[in-house]
Structures are given as C-alpha cells and as structure tokens.
C-alpha cells in the first residue's frame, strides 16, 4: 500500500512523463512545449518575462523564440510602449498537437467525470491553490 506522499509523487512523475512524451510526439522539446503552454495561459509576454517564467537565460530564450517562430507557433511584435522590447505572441499550436493530446484529455476527462460535481469542485479548488503554492515555492527557490 502506497503512502499519500508516494501516491502524490507517482502522480507528479506520471504527469511530467506524459508532458515529455506529448512534447516529443508533437515534435517539440520539453522547454518549447512548456513555453507554448505559458504563452497560452498568460497571453503575450515580453522576451524578458518569458525568460523569467521559464528560468532560461536571455540567450537561451532568444533561441527558444527563434525555434517557435520558425515552427509557426509564435511571432515577435515590437512593444508599442517601449520599442526596445519584443513581445512574443502565440499564433497557434503546432500542427497535430490536439491529436497528440486526445488520449490524455479523454482519459483525464473520464477520471474527472467519475467524481460527483461537489468532488470535482474540491479537486479544481485544490488545482488552483496548489498551482499558486508551486509558483510561490518556485519564486522562492529562484530568489
């Protein structure tokens, strides 16, 4: 029988491994997939903000943006408030990403729908609060 800690670690490991496999199946590396997810969730970001959020150096962020731009996933736009800055905008998911995600989405949907409405409310409350806690812990580690 697994302890709650072991169960949670298995969950996190499975999630990370699925993300890595998804990125590979979509023809992306893990960092590119993560950056696209950040842009999808946060909206357009300056290259500096993208560097901060990914934990990459400015040089590595420039190469990341170059790859994503070449793949047709993002575009660079000059910041109207400061023409020295570049804003990175998502222009769409890589071709085939939705197809790659079908199995994961279906399986997780089945799991979630096996819970009652009130239980799903608790789960989504946890996801929101845990996301904030992880972000705070990440910010603390980086400072």
mmCIF file with all atom_site columns, C-alpha atoms in Angstrom, residues 1-11:
data_model
loop_
_atom_site.group_PDB
_atom_site.id
_atom_site.type_symbol
_atom_site.label_atom_id
_atom_site.label_alt_id
_atom_site.label_comp_id
_atom_site.label_asym_id
_atom_site.label_entity_id
_atom_site.label_seq_id
_atom_site.pdbx_PDB_ins_code
_atom_site.Cartn_x
_atom_site.Cartn_y
_atom_site.Cartn_z
_atom_site.occupancy
_atom_site.B_iso_or_equiv
_atom_site.pdbx_formal_charge
_atom_site.auth_seq_id
_atom_site.auth_comp_id
_atom_site.auth_asym_id
_atom_site.auth_atom_id
_atom_site.pdbx_PDB_model_num
ATOM 1  C CA . UNK A 1 1  ? 0.000  0.000  0.000  1.00 0.00 ? 1  UNK A CA 1
ATOM 2  C CA . UNK A 1 2  ? 1.359  3.406  -1.009 1.00 0.00 ? 2  UNK A CA 1
ATOM 3  C CA . UNK A 1 3  ? 1.625  6.270  1.417  1.00 0.00 ? 3  UNK A CA 1
ATOM 4  C CA . UNK A 1 4  ? -0.070 9.552  0.440  1.00 0.00 ? 4  UNK A CA 1
ATOM 5  C CA . UNK A 1 5  ? 3.376  11.014 -0.251 1.00 0.00 ? 5  UNK A CA 1
ATOM 6  C CA . UNK A 1 6  ? 4.316  8.139  -2.571 1.00 0.00 ? 6  UNK A CA 1
ATOM 7  C CA . UNK A 1 7  ? 0.966  8.355  -4.334 1.00 0.00 ? 7  UNK A CA 1
ATOM 8  C CA . UNK A 1 8  ? 1.401  12.091 -4.904 1.00 0.00 ? 8  UNK A CA 1
ATOM 9  C CA . UNK A 1 9  ? 4.968  11.588 -6.166 1.00 0.00 ? 9  UNK A CA 1
ATOM 10 C CA . UNK A 1 10 ? 3.714  8.897  -8.582 1.00 0.00 ? 10 UNK A CA 1
ATOM 11 C CA . UNK A 1 11 ? 1.049  11.318 -9.805 1.00 0.00 ? 11 UNK A CA 1
#
